[in-house]
Amino acid sequence: MTTLLVVHGGGDPTAALLLRSAERLGWKAVEADLRSDRFSLGVAATTVVRLRGRPISPHLVVDRSATTGLGLSGPDALRRQRGTAWRERHTAAREEQALLLAALDQLARGGAVVANPSTAADLALMPNAIVERLARTDVPVRRAGEPDGVEVLVAGGRGVAYRHHGELAGPTPTNAHLRDAAEVATAAGATLLSVSFTDRGGRRVVTGWDVLPDLTSWPEPEQCALGALLGLVEVDAPVLVDAPPPFFVEELGRPTDE
Amino acid sequence: MSGPLLVLGPHDDAQVVAVRRAAAERDVPVQVVRLSETRPDRWQWTPDRIETSEGDRLDEVRGIYVRSMPTPLPEHTAEHVHPDDEAVWLERAERRRRRLGFFKSAQLALDERGVPILNPVWGYRHHRSKPGADAELAAAGIPVPRGVATSDPAEVEALLDELGDLVYKPVAGGGRCRVLDPTTLRHGRRLDVAPVYFQEHVPGRNLRVYTLDDRITAAFDIEADDVDFRGRETAISVIELDDDVAQLAIAAAKVLGLRFSGSDIKATPDGRHVVLDVNPSPMFAGIDHRVDGAIAGSIVDVLAAPR
């Protein structure tokens, strides 16, 4: 049975959506709410990750915690620490993030597909470096541009959903959007992200990317979540850049219960 | 490339001073950029140019020594954060984090443009997670102490029962390693506030080994009366390493993505060598005179070498 682990810091509707979607797929859905759940890491010749005291080895991890290796904790991590003394909260957040980083990297090392790898969270804090990487491709980027065109949801190197001016579109705007989105995913080190474009005047330009996409803001969010989960577990499959990609989950032959 | 060597770190840091001195001895110009004072919003960043607000052309440097990036905690006006001040405190922390990210992106961009850097951005990741580094090393077959990073006193008790003697240190590093007094585990509530990294107490001689790419630049045997010898040294000797220990130190640095490292290795009474720590930005200035400045000199030689 495919096991999905979703790591989040609380108040994350996308995390809840992904967990429900996994259950619809008949998967085992495991939640790690960092406000109350604790990981541990036993280091030895065989290193073991534990959650709530029990070993865990999921097939797929969706990390919504934005844990990075850059050395300073983000607002969510700081917010959930106990007490009011600011130095102690920083220290506790730093220690929590260091353990999370180790646990997530170990799960990836153990064969889990992690969306996104912790290096993607690092890169999310280094957008200039991502723009530099994209400058070496032929993907035009204007980060201050208004996203008034296509938005692609990429999972496992393939587009799994698209919206055009806010409306879900299909089967695909253009394969050029897919190719550009795949380049952005590579530059950002991410396996699950949304990439937005402006298509004004026939010019396709990347205006931004989000490695923590809010799937609940997409039309038919559950379809998008299902597509994302399936796209991630099939990450080793060839990326379908030149063919119309799958869109609704029904097209993948998975039955729904409606 | 004939530009200057870029040194990132506090101007009065002993390691920064040592590298500047070694560069001067080799007629290599040095540029020191004070990241704590520069204005990222006034940098010019194009495919041809990365220029600081002070006019320093980072794209023209021949190599970069990263002693440290500024990561001071954002100060708050009072010791405790009142709920009404929470949003301001968080916003200030996030601005500080994004500022660090900006400097890291410059470091990564220059690395990917081919500028030699000690050390690359990715080499610092495991420095912020000691169990993460140890797990990476263990997976590569490098001997490390057994340990557990946890908030659960029961897991610590289990390891203590098995090994009989433990030390502990911060998960994110930056603090001293101490011998565990088992009575402190009764304060389990403190563990729940933040995890701690507990490890087997490995006996033996302390070796400090400096590596640069595929070679050892210096190695020392350090005696101390404390489990954490740093700052508590009672005797220091320059040593020659056996080839297997040298290869162990070089391999450990490579596994963690480091070109330059200072590793702490235990030489146990039964002949094993166990890697305790691999530091991407080690202190060396206080010890380098024992090897005639070989560590600082090798840093300059590698970064200033013709490309």
XYZ file of C-alpha atoms in Angstrom:
565
model
C 0.000 0.000 0.000
C 1.384 3.401 -0.942
C 2.051 5.507 2.150
C 1.926 9.267 1.992
C 3.390 11.417 4.744
C 2.361 15.069 4.807
C 4.433 17.336 7.037
C 2.915 20.679 7.915
C 2.888 23.328 10.563
C -0.857 23.559 11.085
C -3.498 25.723 9.435
C -2.658 24.325 5.999
C -5.762 23.436 3.956
C -3.604 22.022 1.160
C -2.077 19.546 3.598
C -5.551 18.416 4.638
C -6.613 18.183 0.987
C -3.636 16.003 0.100
C -4.317 13.675 3.018
C -7.970 13.272 2.011
C -6.992 12.727 -1.613
C -4.526 10.023 -0.639
C -7.251 8.219 1.263
C -9.501 8.413 -1.817
C -6.744 6.686 -3.740
C -6.737 3.892 -1.171
C -3.351 4.941 0.192
C -2.284 5.148 3.815
C -2.203 8.805 4.762
C 0.038 9.840 7.660
C -0.005 13.340 9.035
C 2.806 15.097 10.884
C 1.486 18.301 12.419
C 4.573 20.032 13.740
C 2.593 21.890 16.383
C 2.307 18.638 18.302
C 4.044 15.772 16.465
C 7.714 15.036 16.926
C 10.238 13.343 14.700
C 13.368 11.666 15.931
C 16.393 10.317 14.106
C 18.398 7.345 15.292
C 21.828 7.518 13.684
C 23.651 4.243 13.152
C 24.844 2.092 10.282
C 21.120 1.980 9.467
C 19.564 5.315 10.345
C 15.907 5.290 11.364
C 13.360 8.091 11.214
C 10.635 7.956 13.822
C 7.396 9.878 14.046
C 5.591 9.884 17.363
C 8.023 7.219 18.520
C 7.434 4.778 15.664
C 9.673 4.070 12.668
C 8.313 5.503 9.455
C 9.285 4.819 5.846
C 6.726 6.387 3.524
C 6.772 6.025 -0.252
C 5.916 9.683 -0.729
C 6.515 12.710 1.465
C 4.915 16.073 0.847
C 6.767 18.566 2.974
C 4.777 21.732 3.594
C 7.004 22.894 6.435
C 9.436 24.955 4.301
C 12.316 23.602 6.371
C 15.610 24.855 5.000
C 19.295 24.306 5.615
C 20.124 27.992 5.427
C 20.347 28.485 9.176
C 17.525 30.849 10.123
C 13.995 29.701 10.886
C 10.922 30.851 9.034
C 7.887 32.512 10.615
C 5.832 29.325 10.893
C 8.606 27.549 12.769
C 9.080 30.507 15.111
C 5.367 30.980 15.652
C 4.754 27.439 16.902
C 7.535 27.408 19.490
C 6.502 27.577 23.106
C 7.128 30.345 25.576
C 7.544 34.043 25.042
C 11.284 34.643 25.433
C 12.407 35.402 21.898
C 15.896 33.924 22.175
C 14.496 30.656 23.441
C 11.945 30.506 20.644
C 14.660 31.083 18.047
C 16.785 28.385 19.645
C 13.908 25.911 19.791
C 12.958 26.644 16.171
C 16.541 26.200 15.078
C 16.794 22.832 16.828
C 13.450 21.675 15.450
C 14.401 22.684 11.920
C 17.778 20.950 12.189
C 16.095 17.691 13.190
C 13.440 18.036 10.490
C 16.101 18.658 7.877
C 17.905 15.503 8.925
C 14.715 13.425 9.007
C 13.476 14.602 5.606
C 16.859 14.056 3.981
C 17.028 10.595 5.514
C 13.593 9.687 4.178
C 14.730 10.766 0.715
C 17.927 8.770 1.111
C 15.801 5.783 2.067
C 13.948 5.945 -1.247
C 10.934 8.133 -0.497
C 9.884 10.598 -3.153
C 9.975 13.942 -1.345
C 8.041 16.929 -2.631
C 9.806 19.074 -2.267
C 13.412 18.149 -1.398
C 14.723 20.414 1.336
C 17.113 22.038 -1.143
C 14.038 23.463 -2.906
C 13.174 25.328 0.279
C 16.726 26.684 0.347
C 16.426 27.766 -3.275
C 13.078 29.407 -2.545
C 15.092 31.841 -0.435
C 17.590 32.314 -3.279
C 15.367 33.409 -6.187
C 18.182 35.385 -7.809
C 20.138 32.166 -8.203
C 17.119 30.497 -9.819
C 16.751 33.387 -12.251
C 20.449 33.019 -13.103
C 19.921 29.338 -13.832
C 16.944 30.110 -16.046
C 18.955 32.774 -17.871
C 21.163 29.929 -19.108
C 18.092 28.311 -20.712
C 15.772 30.034 -23.149
C 13.008 30.511 -20.607
C 12.096 34.201 -20.391
C 11.522 35.357 -16.812
C 10.140 38.586 -15.435
C 9.449 38.075 -11.763
C 7.735 41.408 -11.279
C 5.352 40.618 -14.126
C 1.644 40.181 -13.589
C 0.532 36.505 -13.858
C -2.269 37.016 -16.357
C -1.932 33.892 -18.397
C -1.400 30.222 -17.880
C -0.527 28.704 -14.522
C 0.852 25.187 -14.595
C 0.833 22.783 -11.670
C 3.862 20.539 -12.064
C 4.317 17.283 -10.190
C 7.098 14.823 -10.848
C 8.215 16.671 -13.967
C 4.851 16.740 -15.698
C 2.012 19.194 -15.857
C -0.943 17.819 -13.948
C -3.252 20.797 -14.021
C -3.494 24.140 -15.741
C -5.511 27.204 -15.282
C -5.936 30.046 -17.671
C -7.060 33.366 -16.263
C -8.148 31.517 -13.148
C -10.237 28.919 -14.968
C -9.191 25.299 -15.196
C -8.092 24.632 -18.750
C -7.396 21.546 -20.750
C -5.977 19.523 -22.276
C -2.985 21.832 -22.414
C -2.423 25.471 -23.288
C 0.791 24.779 -25.177
C 3.626 22.341 -24.773
C 5.928 25.346 -24.596
C 4.383 26.216 -21.230
C 5.106 22.672 -20.101
C 8.699 22.816 -21.235
C 9.277 26.159 -19.534
C 7.591 24.948 -16.354
C 9.806 21.856 -16.344
C 12.876 24.117 -16.650
C 11.671 26.215 -13.724
C 11.114 23.056 -11.674
C 14.674 21.953 -12.405
C 16.142 25.362 -11.589
C 14.130 25.564 -8.378
C 15.004 21.987 -7.372
C 11.302 21.249 -6.917
C 9.157 18.254 -7.809
C 5.843 19.932 -6.900
C 5.256 23.551 -7.754
C 3.085 25.928 -9.710
C 4.557 28.150 -12.387
C 2.761 31.251 -13.574
C 3.097 32.989 -16.901
C 2.013 36.105 -18.603
C 0.900 35.563 -22.176
C 0.313 39.151 -23.082
C 0.734 40.063 -26.724
C 1.639 36.507 -27.694
C 4.790 36.589 -25.535
C 5.097 33.813 -23.023
C 7.077 34.934 -19.958
C 7.454 33.238 -16.569
C 6.322 35.621 -13.857
C 6.813 33.413 -10.831
C 6.759 30.035 -9.177
C 5.507 28.690 -5.896
C 7.037 25.615 -4.273
C 4.227 25.535 -1.688
C 1.268 25.848 -4.037
C -2.113 26.384 -2.415
C -4.102 23.665 -4.137
C -7.313 24.765 -2.437
C -7.195 27.954 -4.497
C -7.377 26.005 -7.737
C -10.715 25.177 -9.363
C -11.642 21.553 -8.561
C -8.918 21.347 -5.921
C -9.384 17.659 -5.188
C -8.776 16.750 -8.819
C -5.612 18.817 -8.725
C -4.469 17.173 -5.502
C -5.123 13.708 -6.889
C -3.237 14.585 -10.050
C -0.338 15.931 -8.030
C -0.080 12.803 -5.884
C -0.216 10.493 -8.890
C 2.243 12.661 -10.775
C 4.694 12.401 -7.891
C 4.576 8.622 -7.451
C 5.146 8.184 -11.158
C 8.116 10.508 -11.042
C 10.402 7.866 -12.527
C 8.138 7.519 -15.558
C 9.127 9.429 -18.709
C 8.077 13.032 -18.596
C 5.371 13.638 -21.190
C 6.508 17.000 -22.462
C 5.660 16.541 -26.091
C 2.334 14.803 -25.648
C -0.850 16.187 -24.175
C -0.455 15.447 -20.502
C -3.120 13.812 -18.382
C -5.488 16.222 -16.771
C -8.423 14.846 -14.887
C -7.607 11.844 -12.797
C -10.275 9.808 -14.595
C -8.111 9.886 -17.691
C -5.529 7.875 -15.796
C -8.012 5.036 -15.394
C -8.591 5.591 -11.717
C -12.226 5.232 -10.694
C -13.912 7.803 -8.509
C -16.541 6.972 -5.950
C -19.144 9.347 -7.306
C 41.389 35.545 -13.713
C 43.501 38.233 -12.032
C 40.904 39.846 -9.833
C 41.025 39.926 -6.064
C 40.298 37.139 -3.659
C 36.950 37.766 -1.994
C 36.811 37.108 1.738
C 33.404 36.979 3.412
C 33.388 37.326 7.170
C 33.990 39.783 10.009
C 37.103 41.838 9.291
C 38.500 41.133 12.762
C 37.915 37.373 12.639
C 41.236 35.597 13.197
C 40.739 33.319 10.198
C 39.914 36.280 7.930
C 43.042 38.036 9.172
C 45.128 34.902 8.556
C 43.890 34.499 4.979
C 44.498 38.186 4.251
C 48.029 37.885 5.574
C 48.697 34.762 3.479
C 47.317 36.548 0.418
C 49.534 39.570 1.029
C 52.566 37.278 1.287
C 51.645 35.944 -2.157
C 50.851 39.343 -3.700
C 47.228 38.348 -4.120
C 44.864 41.284 -3.661
C 41.993 40.753 -1.270
C 38.531 42.257 -1.212
C 36.657 42.122 2.056
C 32.916 42.690 1.747
C 31.047 43.520 4.926
C 27.734 41.822 4.312
C 26.300 43.248 7.532
C 26.512 46.752 6.055
C 25.748 46.344 2.358
C 22.346 47.237 0.832
C 20.980 44.336 -1.278
C 18.287 46.593 -2.720
C 21.065 48.662 -4.299
C 23.049 45.822 -5.787
C 23.292 45.579 -9.542
C 22.755 42.035 -10.716
C 22.800 41.181 -14.408
C 24.259 38.260 -16.388
C 27.474 40.318 -16.746
C 27.684 42.001 -13.400
C 27.122 41.380 -9.697
C 28.025 44.630 -7.996
C 27.396 45.524 -4.362
C 25.991 48.812 -3.185
C 29.589 49.770 -2.292
C 30.829 49.193 -5.832
C 32.524 45.834 -5.251
C 32.408 43.766 -8.458
C 31.839 40.227 -7.238
C 31.786 38.860 -10.785
C 35.454 39.875 -11.156
C 36.845 37.976 -8.165
C 39.163 35.060 -8.737
C 38.037 33.037 -5.736
C 35.964 33.262 -2.567
C 36.750 32.260 1.010
C 33.550 32.119 3.041
C 34.451 32.360 6.687
C 30.888 33.199 7.659
C 27.674 34.725 6.435
C 25.868 37.057 8.817
C 23.162 35.161 10.663
C 22.596 37.198 13.793
C 19.220 36.723 15.388
C 17.008 39.760 14.949
C 16.969 41.542 18.278
C 13.686 42.207 19.979
C 12.998 45.240 22.127
C 12.285 43.146 25.197
C 13.279 39.711 26.440
C 9.762 38.400 25.913
C 7.588 38.811 22.840
C 4.221 40.190 23.802
C 1.394 38.789 21.669
C 0.766 42.296 20.311
C 4.395 42.404 19.098
C 4.415 38.926 17.604
C 3.759 40.006 14.013
C 6.494 42.647 14.102
C 8.970 40.186 15.589
C 8.176 37.571 12.941
C 8.393 40.100 10.136
C 11.798 41.270 11.331
C 13.009 37.652 11.521
C 11.777 36.946 8.012
C 13.497 40.047 6.606
C 16.730 38.862 8.198
C 16.237 35.400 6.705
C 15.586 36.739 3.235
C 18.634 38.956 3.484
C 20.732 35.870 4.234
C 19.065 34.117 1.312
C 20.059 36.983 -0.974
C 23.724 36.640 -0.035
C 23.548 32.874 -0.383
C 22.059 33.296 -3.851
C 25.021 35.469 -4.835
C 27.353 32.800 -3.494
C 25.519 30.079 -5.428
C 25.380 32.134 -8.607
C 29.115 32.844 -8.513
C 29.793 29.159 -7.826
C 27.701 28.188 -10.836
C 29.531 30.789 -12.931
C 32.738 28.875 -12.170
C 34.277 30.943 -9.378
C 36.108 28.651 -6.923
C 34.560 28.883 -3.460
C 35.522 27.487 -0.079
C 32.931 26.307 0.594
C 29.979 26.063 -1.811
C 26.517 26.856 -0.472
C 25.419 23.241 -0.375
C 28.403 22.323 1.773
C 26.965 24.324 4.663
C 23.618 22.580 4.827
C 24.717 19.758 7.040
C 26.557 22.176 9.282
C 23.111 23.260 10.480
C 22.129 19.711 11.323
C 24.606 17.499 13.131
C 22.468 14.344 12.926
C 21.865 15.143 9.279
C 25.596 15.222 8.630
C 26.143 12.044 10.627
C 23.368 10.210 8.795
C 24.867 11.244 5.466
C 28.296 10.032 6.583
C 26.936 6.774 7.993
C 25.114 6.083 4.729
C 28.459 6.434 2.935
C 30.131 3.987 5.299
C 32.040 6.607 7.300
C 32.168 5.598 10.970
C 30.295 8.044 13.216
C 29.086 7.729 16.809
C 25.721 6.102 17.272
C 23.153 8.585 18.411
C 19.601 9.816 18.535
C 18.238 13.309 17.968
C 14.972 13.413 19.810
C 12.470 15.075 22.113
C 11.547 11.755 23.690
C 13.223 10.872 27.005
C 12.294 7.220 26.471
C 14.437 7.049 23.351
C 17.337 8.564 25.242
C 16.868 6.101 28.113
C 16.895 3.222 25.632
C 20.162 4.396 24.106
C 21.648 5.005 27.546
C 20.699 1.480 28.628
C 22.364 0.091 25.551
C 25.551 2.168 25.523
C 25.942 3.096 29.195
C 27.485 6.490 28.597
C 26.266 9.345 26.441
C 27.231 12.863 25.466
C 24.847 15.480 24.137
C 25.054 18.535 21.912
C 22.698 20.918 20.090
C 21.046 19.408 17.027
C 21.991 22.468 14.989
C 25.495 22.679 16.396
C 27.014 25.850 17.771
C 27.242 24.644 21.356
C 29.506 22.546 23.490
C 29.344 18.791 23.712
C 28.732 17.616 27.283
C 28.623 14.303 29.115
C 25.052 13.368 29.974
C 24.077 13.232 33.605
C 21.139 10.788 33.480
C 19.303 12.723 36.201
C 18.754 15.560 33.716
C 16.467 13.257 31.724
C 13.955 13.661 34.511
C 13.480 17.146 33.072
C 11.678 15.625 30.095
C 9.559 18.716 29.627
C 12.614 20.615 28.470
C 13.251 17.971 25.812
C 9.731 18.449 24.547
C 10.417 22.163 24.056
C 13.331 21.427 21.741
C 15.106 18.226 20.669
C 18.689 17.431 21.629
C 21.283 15.223 19.955
C 22.556 12.385 22.177
C 25.516 10.288 21.101
C 27.691 7.466 22.357
C 30.662 8.746 24.276
C 33.603 7.661 22.135
C 36.868 7.446 24.079
C 40.283 8.083 22.596
C 42.671 10.682 21.270
C 41.340 13.826 19.635
C 42.550 14.384 16.103
C 41.848 17.634 14.263
C 42.439 17.204 10.532
C 42.285 19.938 7.883
C 41.574 18.878 4.314
C 41.544 20.798 1.061
C 40.262 18.881 -1.956
C 42.215 15.598 -2.103
C 44.857 16.378 0.452
C 45.578 16.885 4.109
C 46.892 20.381 4.813
C 47.522 19.792 8.523
C 46.745 17.322 11.281
C 47.008 17.665 15.040
C 46.661 15.552 18.147
C 44.853 17.571 20.824
C 44.821 16.690 24.509
C 42.132 18.066 26.789
C 40.490 17.343 30.108
C 37.039 18.049 28.682
C 34.965 15.902 26.357
C 34.818 18.970 24.074
C 38.411 20.020 23.629
C 37.714 23.346 21.919
C 39.139 26.110 24.040
C 40.193 23.546 26.677
C 43.346 22.218 25.026
C 46.139 21.166 27.368
C 48.574 20.043 24.658
C 48.675 20.196 20.855
C 51.026 18.212 18.622
C 51.491 18.272 14.876
C 51.144 14.737 13.545
C 51.464 12.797 10.329
C 48.397 10.725 9.599
C 48.414 7.109 8.496
C 47.081 6.858 4.991
C 43.816 5.214 6.032
C 42.980 8.016 8.466
C 43.903 10.635 5.873
C 41.615 8.982 3.336
C 38.857 8.833 5.939
C 39.049 12.599 6.528
C 39.155 13.360 2.809
C 36.235 11.043 2.126
C 34.147 12.551 4.924
C 34.623 16.043 3.515
C 33.694 14.861 0.019
C 30.526 13.133 1.232
C 29.351 16.413 2.730
C 30.227 18.425 -0.373
C 33.142 20.271 1.183
C 36.353 21.312 -0.523
C 37.824 22.703 2.704
C 37.146 21.173 6.094
C 38.315 20.794 9.649
C 37.336 17.358 10.940
C 37.323 16.108 14.501
C 38.180 12.429 14.592
C 38.527 10.141 17.598
C 41.327 7.582 17.559
C 39.992 4.928 19.934
C 42.095 2.646 22.139
C 41.000 -0.351 20.068
C 42.326 1.156 16.867
C 39.151 2.588 15.330
C 38.747 6.071 13.930
C 35.346 7.706 14.390
C 34.376 11.003 12.757
C 32.741 13.344 15.271
C 32.362 16.468 13.172
C 33.261 17.856 9.748
C 33.298 21.639 9.874
C 32.906 23.646 6.650
C 34.398 26.792 8.125
C 36.769 25.642 10.816
C 38.852 27.838 13.047
C 42.543 27.384 12.306
C 44.259 30.687 13.009
C 45.289 29.740 16.539
C 46.918 26.522 15.373
C 48.219 27.356 11.915
C 51.525 28.779 13.148
C 52.497 25.250 14.169
C 52.534 24.287 10.485
C 54.046 27.568 9.246
C 50.744 28.919 8.005
C 50.065 25.938 5.739
C 46.294 26.062 6.209
C 45.773 29.737 5.348
C 48.409 29.460 2.621
C 46.701 26.495 0.984
C 43.369 28.337 0.969
C 44.912 31.245 -0.909
C 46.880 28.985 -3.254
C 43.771 27.040 -4.270
C 41.498 30.045 -4.701
C 44.076 32.154 -6.529
C 45.253 29.378 -8.851
C 44.936 30.144 -12.578
C 41.745 28.755 -14.140
